[in-house]
Tab-separated table of C-alpha atoms and ligand atoms in Angstrom:
chain	number	residue	atom	x	y	z
A	1	MET	CA	-18.631	-0.540	62.342
A	2	SER	CA	-15.903	1.977	62.801
A	3	ALA	CA	-18.385	3.985	64.557
A	4	HIS	CA	-18.780	1.389	67.270
A	5	VAL	CA	-16.571	1.488	70.384
A	6	ASP	CA	-15.920	-2.373	71.154
A	7	PHE	CA	-15.521	-3.898	74.522
A	8	PRO	CA	-12.864	-6.654	74.439
A	9	VAL	CA	-13.277	-9.523	76.711
A	10	CYS	CA	-11.609	-13.085	77.082
A	11	LEU	CA	-14.527	-15.727	77.248
A	12	ARG	CA	-14.360	-18.825	79.238
A	13	LEU	CA	-16.219	-21.254	77.235
A	14	ALA	CA	-15.590	-24.532	79.137
A	15	GLY	CA	-18.771	-26.333	79.362
A	16	LYS	CA	-20.733	-23.714	77.577
A	17	ARG	CA	-23.175	-24.500	74.622
A	18	VAL	CA	-22.138	-23.073	71.365
A	19	LEU	CA	-24.027	-23.362	68.068
A	20	LEU	CA	-22.068	-23.250	64.944
A	21	VAL	CA	-23.992	-22.739	61.586
A	22	GLY	CA	-21.938	-23.829	58.682
A	23	ALA	CA	-19.053	-26.304	58.409
A	24	GLY	CA	-16.784	-25.020	55.442
A	25	THR	CA	-13.486	-23.074	55.431
A	26	ILE	CA	-14.294	-20.461	58.087
A	27	ALA	CA	-16.183	-22.843	60.376
A	28	ASP	CA	-13.367	-25.293	60.255
A	29	GLU	CA	-11.003	-23.070	62.132
A	30	ARG	CA	-13.759	-21.846	64.437
A	31	SER	CA	-14.860	-25.358	65.578
A	32	GLN	CA	-11.220	-26.271	66.394
A	33	GLN	CA	-10.834	-23.171	68.479
A	34	LEU	CA	-14.198	-23.717	70.134
A	35	VAL	CA	-13.291	-27.189	70.987
A	36	GLU	CA	-9.998	-26.446	72.318
A	37	ALA	CA	-11.759	-23.888	74.728
A	38	GLY	CA	-13.890	-26.632	76.077
A	39	ALA	CA	-17.127	-25.489	74.546
A	40	ARG	CA	-19.972	-28.042	74.055
A	41	VAL	CA	-20.132	-27.502	70.408
A	42	ARG	CA	-23.047	-28.310	68.168
A	43	VAL	CA	-22.301	-27.814	64.267
A	44	VAL	CA	-25.250	-27.689	61.811
A	45	ALA	CA	-24.491	-27.755	57.982
A	46	PRO	CA	-25.182	-29.788	54.992
A	47	VAL	CA	-21.703	-29.835	53.588
A	48	VAL	CA	-18.968	-30.627	56.142
A	49	SER	CA	-15.035	-30.043	56.233
A	50	PRO	CA	-13.081	-33.130	56.956
A	51	ARG	CA	-11.737	-31.728	60.231
A	52	ILE	CA	-15.305	-31.047	61.568
A	53	GLN	CA	-16.313	-34.536	60.341
A	54	ARG	CA	-13.263	-36.141	62.382
A	55	LEU	CA	-14.153	-33.998	65.471
A	56	ALA	CA	-17.656	-35.383	65.360
A	57	GLU	CA	-16.613	-38.945	64.900
A	58	ALA	CA	-14.195	-38.438	67.849
A	59	GLY	CA	-17.124	-37.236	69.942
A	60	ARG	CA	-15.693	-33.726	70.392
A	61	LEU	CA	-18.600	-32.056	68.937
A	62	GLU	CA	-22.153	-32.616	67.853
A	63	LEU	CA	-22.741	-32.622	64.090
A	64	ILE	CA	-26.315	-32.114	62.660
A	65	GLU	CA	-25.705	-32.554	58.645
A	66	ARG	CA	-28.591	-30.646	57.053
A	67	VAL	CA	-29.446	-26.985	56.665
A	68	TRP	CA	-30.187	-24.841	59.996
A	69	ARG	CA	-33.496	-24.961	61.496
A	70	PRO	CA	-34.670	-22.429	64.116
A	71	GLU	CA	-35.019	-25.308	66.852
A	72	ASP	CA	-31.152	-26.018	66.503
A	73	THR	CA	-30.871	-22.787	68.613
A	74	LEU	CA	-32.817	-24.100	71.425
A	75	GLU	CA	-30.711	-24.308	74.824
A	76	GLN	CA	-27.600	-22.736	73.143
A	77	GLN	CA	-25.732	-19.962	74.780
A	78	LEU	CA	-23.781	-18.424	71.956
A	79	VAL	CA	-23.975	-18.634	68.247
A	80	PHE	CA	-21.487	-18.449	65.373
A	81	VAL	CA	-22.717	-18.375	61.828
A	82	ALA	CA	-20.133	-18.885	58.908
A	83	THR	CA	-22.136	-19.956	55.784
A	84	ASP	CA	-21.786	-18.842	52.241
A	85	ASP	CA	-25.294	-17.188	52.316
A	86	PRO	CA	-26.109	-13.944	54.101
A	87	GLU	CA	-29.741	-14.819	54.129
A	88	VAL	CA	-28.851	-17.612	56.607
A	89	SER	CA	-26.931	-15.209	58.842
A	90	ARG	CA	-29.946	-12.858	58.792
A	91	ALA	CA	-32.337	-15.814	59.699
A	92	VAL	CA	-30.130	-17.147	62.458
A	93	ALA	CA	-29.631	-13.633	63.810
A	94	ALA	CA	-33.327	-12.885	64.183
A	95	GLU	CA	-33.753	-16.235	66.019
A	96	ALA	CA	-30.845	-15.621	68.144
A	97	ARG	CA	-31.878	-12.156	69.031
A	98	ALA	CA	-35.405	-13.367	69.753
A	99	ARG	CA	-33.827	-15.828	72.281
A	100	GLY	CA	-31.472	-13.172	73.825
A	101	LEU	CA	-28.277	-15.044	72.510
A	102	TRP	CA	-25.019	-13.431	71.397
A	103	LEU	CA	-24.024	-14.011	67.745
A	104	ASN	CA	-21.110	-13.568	65.602
A	105	THR	CA	-21.352	-13.920	61.761
A	106	ALA	CA	-18.337	-14.253	59.383
A	107	ASP	CA	-20.125	-12.439	56.510
A	108	VAL	CA	-22.531	-9.690	57.750
A	109	PRO	CA	-20.586	-7.462	60.202
A	110	GLU	CA	-23.522	-5.292	61.031
A	111	LEU	CA	-25.414	-8.432	62.481
A	112	CYS	CA	-22.466	-9.265	64.863
A	113	ASP	CA	-22.979	-8.732	68.724
A	114	PHE	CA	-19.303	-9.596	68.888
A	115	THR	CA	-16.416	-9.671	66.414
A	116	LEU	CA	-13.298	-12.063	66.385
A	117	PRO	CA	-9.886	-10.391	66.928
A	118	SER	CA	-6.804	-12.079	65.376
A	119	VAL	CA	-5.206	-14.209	68.073
A	120	GLY	CA	-1.746	-15.533	68.739
A	121	ARG	CA	-0.626	-17.539	71.917
A	122	ARG	CA	2.496	-18.191	73.687
A	123	GLY	CA	1.424	-20.513	76.475
A	124	PRO	CA	-0.918	-18.561	78.934
A	125	LEU	CA	-0.037	-15.175	77.136
A	126	VAL	CA	-2.662	-14.229	74.377
A	127	VAL	CA	-2.297	-11.397	71.931
A	128	ALA	CA	-5.586	-10.292	70.357
A	129	VAL	CA	-5.821	-7.744	67.746
A	130	SER	CA	-9.234	-5.957	66.509
A	131	THR	CA	-9.319	-3.246	63.854
A	132	SER	CA	-13.067	-2.707	64.787
A	133	GLY	CA	-13.992	-4.460	61.713
A	134	LEU	CA	-12.004	-2.140	59.316
A	135	ALA	CA	-9.031	-4.360	58.285
A	136	PRO	CA	-8.858	-8.059	59.269
A	137	ALA	CA	-5.885	-8.609	57.285
A	138	LEU	CA	-4.107	-5.798	59.045
A	139	ALA	CA	-5.245	-7.379	62.475
A	140	ARG	CA	-3.450	-10.600	61.332
A	141	VAL	CA	-0.282	-8.709	60.458
A	142	LEU	CA	-0.075	-6.765	63.673
A	143	ARG	CA	-0.905	-9.812	65.709
A	144	GLN	CA	2.123	-11.605	64.126
A	145	GLN	CA	4.464	-8.539	64.913
A	146	PHE	CA	3.182	-8.253	68.394
A	147	LEU	CA	3.513	-11.946	69.033
A	148	GLU	CA	7.193	-11.690	68.053
A	149	GLN	CA	7.761	-9.437	70.990
A	150	VAL	CA	6.658	-12.275	73.413
A	151	THR	CA	9.541	-14.368	74.418
A	152	PRO	CA	9.687	-17.634	76.448
A	153	GLY	CA	11.024	-15.371	79.279
A	154	HIS	CA	7.652	-13.435	79.336
A	155	VAL	CA	5.973	-16.959	79.551
A	156	ARG	CA	8.175	-17.859	82.605
A	157	LEU	CA	7.302	-14.534	84.150
A	158	ALA	CA	3.457	-15.056	83.751
A	159	ARG	CA	3.757	-18.532	85.191
A	160	LEU	CA	5.940	-17.364	88.151
A	161	SER	CA	3.521	-14.671	88.922
A	162	GLY	CA	0.551	-16.989	88.572
A	163	TRP	CA	2.341	-19.278	91.154
A	164	LEU	CA	3.124	-16.521	93.593
A	165	ARG	CA	-0.564	-15.289	93.282
A	166	LYS	CA	-1.848	-18.639	94.434
A	167	ARG	CA	0.442	-18.824	97.446
A	168	LEU	CA	0.406	-15.465	98.857
A	169	PRO	CA	-2.415	-13.923	100.539
A	170	ARG	CA	-4.150	-11.169	98.653
A	171	GLY	CA	-3.575	-7.633	99.651
A	172	ALA	CA	-1.424	-4.377	99.009
A	173	ALA	CA	1.869	-6.147	99.781
A	174	ARG	CA	1.135	-8.830	97.237
A	175	MET	CA	0.277	-6.227	94.572
A	176	ARG	CA	3.484	-4.354	95.336
A	177	LEU	CA	5.520	-7.599	95.165
A	178	LEU	CA	3.922	-8.746	91.865
A	179	LYS	CA	4.327	-5.314	90.237
A	180	HIS	CA	7.676	-5.002	91.313
A	181	LEU	CA	8.530	-8.530	89.991
A	182	VAL	CA	6.962	-7.748	86.679
A	183	GLU	CA	8.331	-4.153	86.183
A	184	GLY	CA	11.607	-4.496	88.065
A	185	GLU	CA	14.874	-6.205	87.769
A	186	ALA	CA	13.757	-9.800	88.536
A	187	GLY	CA	11.319	-9.614	85.569
A	188	ALA	CA	13.950	-8.110	83.239
A	189	LEU	CA	16.395	-10.942	84.204
A	190	LEU	CA	13.909	-13.679	83.873
A	191	VAL	CA	12.761	-12.111	80.490
A	192	ARG	CA	16.410	-12.277	79.321
A	193	GLY	CA	16.757	-15.859	80.593
A	194	GLU	CA	18.989	-15.241	83.571
A	195	ARG	CA	17.077	-17.520	85.828
A	196	ARG	CA	19.420	-17.770	88.753
A	197	ALA	CA	20.039	-14.076	89.148
A	198	ALA	CA	16.141	-13.714	88.845
A	199	TRP	CA	15.416	-16.125	91.437
A	200	ALA	CA	17.847	-14.590	94.045
A	201	ARG	CA	15.881	-11.408	93.663
A	202	VAL	CA	12.526	-12.981	93.853
A	203	ARG	CA	13.728	-14.745	97.149
A	204	ALA	CA	15.011	-11.463	98.570
A	205	ALA	CA	11.621	-9.813	97.716
A	206	LEU	CA	9.701	-12.819	99.367
A	207	GLU	CA	11.754	-12.354	102.579
A	208	THR	CA	10.729	-8.762	102.748
A	209	PHE	CA	7.137	-9.719	101.820
A	210	GLY	CA	7.049	-11.853	105.054
A	211	GLU	CA	7.969	-8.789	106.996
A	212	THR	CA	5.459	-6.527	105.488
A	213	THR	CA	2.246	-8.662	105.533
B	1	LIG	C1	-9.163	-11.264	62.615
B	1	LIG	C2	-9.998	-12.518	62.019
B	1	LIG	C3	-10.274	-13.324	63.064
B	1	LIG	C4	-10.918	-14.667	62.727
B	1	LIG	O1	-11.592	-14.702	61.853
B	1	LIG	O2	-10.589	-15.664	63.574
B	1	LIG	C5	-11.091	-11.936	61.210
B	1	LIG	N1	-10.834	-11.947	60.016
B	1	LIG	C6	-9.792	-12.560	59.788
B	1	LIG	C7	-9.144	-12.608	58.520
B	1	LIG	C8	-9.713	-12.194	57.164
B	1	LIG	N2	-11.086	-11.896	57.003
B	1	LIG	C9	-11.231	-11.425	55.709
B	1	LIG	C10	-9.916	-11.357	55.150
B	1	LIG	C11	-9.645	-10.845	53.631
B	1	LIG	C12	-9.240	-9.468	53.635
B	1	LIG	C13	-10.556	-8.449	53.850
B	1	LIG	O3	-11.621	-8.757	53.330
B	1	LIG	O4	-10.509	-7.506	54.501
B	1	LIG	C14	-8.957	-11.830	55.931
B	1	LIG	C15	-7.402	-11.717	56.064
B	1	LIG	C16	-6.919	-13.197	55.828
B	1	LIG	O5	-7.479	-14.059	55.576
B	1	LIG	O6	-5.623	-13.169	55.995
B	1	LIG	C17	-12.405	-11.159	54.957
B	1	LIG	C18	-13.575	-10.669	55.871
B	1	LIG	N3	-13.699	-10.699	57.110
B	1	LIG	C19	-14.988	-10.079	57.385
B	1	LIG	C20	-15.618	-9.889	56.322
B	1	LIG	C21	-17.171	-9.482	56.249
B	1	LIG	C22	-17.081	-8.259	55.975
B	1	LIG	O7	-16.436	-7.211	56.189
B	1	LIG	O8	-18.293	-7.733	55.201
B	1	LIG	C23	-14.820	-10.351	55.310
B	1	LIG	C24	-15.130	-10.277	53.699
B	1	LIG	C25	-15.498	-11.586	53.190
B	1	LIG	C26	-15.733	-11.523	51.639
B	1	LIG	O9	-15.372	-10.452	51.091
B	1	LIG	O10	-16.409	-12.628	51.189
B	1	LIG	C27	-15.427	-9.853	58.687
B	1	LIG	C28	-14.749	-10.074	59.993
B	1	LIG	N4	-13.649	-10.550	60.065
B	1	LIG	C29	-13.261	-10.500	61.476
B	1	LIG	C30	-12.192	-11.275	61.900
B	1	LIG	C31	-14.047	-9.603	62.199
B	1	LIG	C32	-13.342	-8.248	62.313
B	1	LIG	C33	-11.992	-8.302	62.826
B	1	LIG	C34	-11.376	-7.059	63.080
B	1	LIG	O11	-11.945	-6.015	63.657
B	1	LIG	O12	-10.046	-6.685	62.661
B	1	LIG	C35	-15.270	-9.574	61.279
B	1	LIG	C36	-16.023	-8.158	61.269
B	1	LIG	C37	-16.351	-10.547	61.809
B	1	LIG	C38	-15.815	-11.926	62.426
B	1	LIG	O13	-15.537	-12.677	61.639
B	1	LIG	O14	-15.718	-11.903	63.557
B	1	LIG	C39	-9.084	-13.267	60.896
B	1	LIG	C40	-7.593	-13.162	60.984
B	1	LIG	C41	-7.220	-14.487	61.415
B	1	LIG	C42	-5.694	-14.624	61.664
B	1	LIG	O15	-5.147	-13.999	62.567
B	1	LIG	O16	-5.194	-15.539	61.067
B	2	LIG	N1	-14.997	-13.517	58.719
B	2	LIG	C1	-13.780	-13.699	58.059
B	2	LIG	O1	-12.866	-13.626	58.569
B	2	LIG	C2	-14.045	-14.193	56.717
B	2	LIG	C3	-12.833	-14.403	55.882
B	2	LIG	C4	-13.269	-14.842	54.622
B	2	LIG	C5	-14.374	-15.118	54.154
B	2	LIG	N2	-15.510	-14.850	54.901
B	2	LIG	C6	-16.950	-15.208	54.658
B	2	LIG	O2	-17.557	-16.230	55.440
B	2	LIG	C7	-18.391	-16.879	54.753
B	2	LIG	C8	-18.096	-18.405	54.747
B	2	LIG	O3	-17.079	-18.693	54.002
B	2	LIG	P1	-16.514	-20.171	53.853
B	2	LIG	O4	-15.241	-20.098	53.012
B	2	LIG	O5	-16.344	-20.770	55.148
B	2	LIG	O6	-17.584	-20.872	53.119
B	2	LIG	P2	-17.834	-22.315	52.586
B	2	LIG	O7	-18.426	-22.446	51.121
B	2	LIG	O8	-16.403	-23.068	52.815
B	2	LIG	O9	-18.712	-22.951	53.652
B	2	LIG	C9	-20.007	-22.728	53.483
B	2	LIG	C10	-20.722	-23.553	54.571
B	2	LIG	O10	-22.045	-23.030	54.790
B	2	LIG	C11	-22.878	-24.298	54.888
B	2	LIG	N3	-24.311	-23.821	54.749
B	2	LIG	C12	-24.766	-23.356	53.557
B	2	LIG	N4	-26.160	-23.043	53.764
B	2	LIG	C13	-26.285	-23.482	55.098
B	2	LIG	C14	-27.589	-23.616	55.850
B	2	LIG	N5	-28.787	-23.061	55.354
B	2	LIG	N6	-27.698	-23.996	57.076
B	2	LIG	C15	-26.417	-24.499	57.391
B	2	LIG	N7	-25.279	-24.384	56.903
B	2	LIG	C16	-25.240	-23.982	55.509
B	2	LIG	C17	-22.359	-25.107	53.825
B	2	LIG	O11	-22.939	-26.454	53.967
B	2	LIG	C18	-20.889	-25.024	54.163
B	2	LIG	O12	-20.512	-26.071	55.227
B	2	LIG	C19	-18.406	-16.351	53.364
B	2	LIG	O13	-19.517	-15.457	53.312
B	2	LIG	C20	-17.205	-15.573	53.092
B	2	LIG	O14	-17.402	-14.363	52.332
B	2	LIG	C21	-15.291	-14.300	56.288
């Protein structure tokens, strides 16, 4: 796996049909993350964790309580496998591949079309660490360390940037302003929590923006 050069992406899964094979410890966490991402999740497994059972009862995912069958893969767009049997991973992977679907499996890295990084969130800010499959435990430790660097001020800065991006017309002037906001004094003040002073600079920059567009 270390020989692979991975290509990280952030998937938008809202409304996407996602198959999850297995409903034990690992699948439990996955199911919650997928539901939160807005995916239309189908779980197939004979033994089901209490959380997945609850999500199914609340109508937040579809639960099929039996072993996986090839037809479960029909009309799915993305596949996760988290069972305690690598043979199941191989069978699901073969079916997924035949259908051109992307697959992640928790137990056989060489079958993965994509792997999962360790993820931490502060509002809209996401820290994700991959070790190219070498050291998942290290990914978790580094993710925790990186997340500690992300302050409420960074979240404010990201939200302000998002707000400005919606309101200002695209183009070189907007790019300059947003880079200046994040890299310059206004950003530093906002990160330190000095909101008034930060706003004064943002307002000044906005006045100049009007002149330069
Ligand atoms: C990051 C994280 C994301 C997540 O799962 O959400 C994740 N594993 C996490 C934790 C973790 N996993 C394992 C341990 C015990 C220590 C150890 O064994 O090393 C710990 C540590 C712990 O639990 O603290 C065991 C393990 N993991 C894999 C195998 C199979 C194998 O290697 O053969 C085995 C052996 C199973 C066995 O022996 O039975 C495989 C994969 N695990 C990956 C991701 C992908 C590569 C990610 C990367 O490139 O870094 C990949 C390739 C496939 C995939 O799952 O996508 C999540 C941290 C979540 C968090 O941040 O809290
Ligand atoms: N990727 C990771 O981060 C990571 C971490 C730890 C362990 N693992 C590996 O992940 C795998 C899953 O671990 P777990 O703790 O969730 O296991 P678990 O025993 O808690 O759950 C296994 C699940 O698979 C289901 N299952 C078994 N055969 C099935 C079939 N034919 N069709 C559908 N479902 C089936 C069971 O009903 C159960 O719901 C293990 O192989 C483990 O070694 C991966």
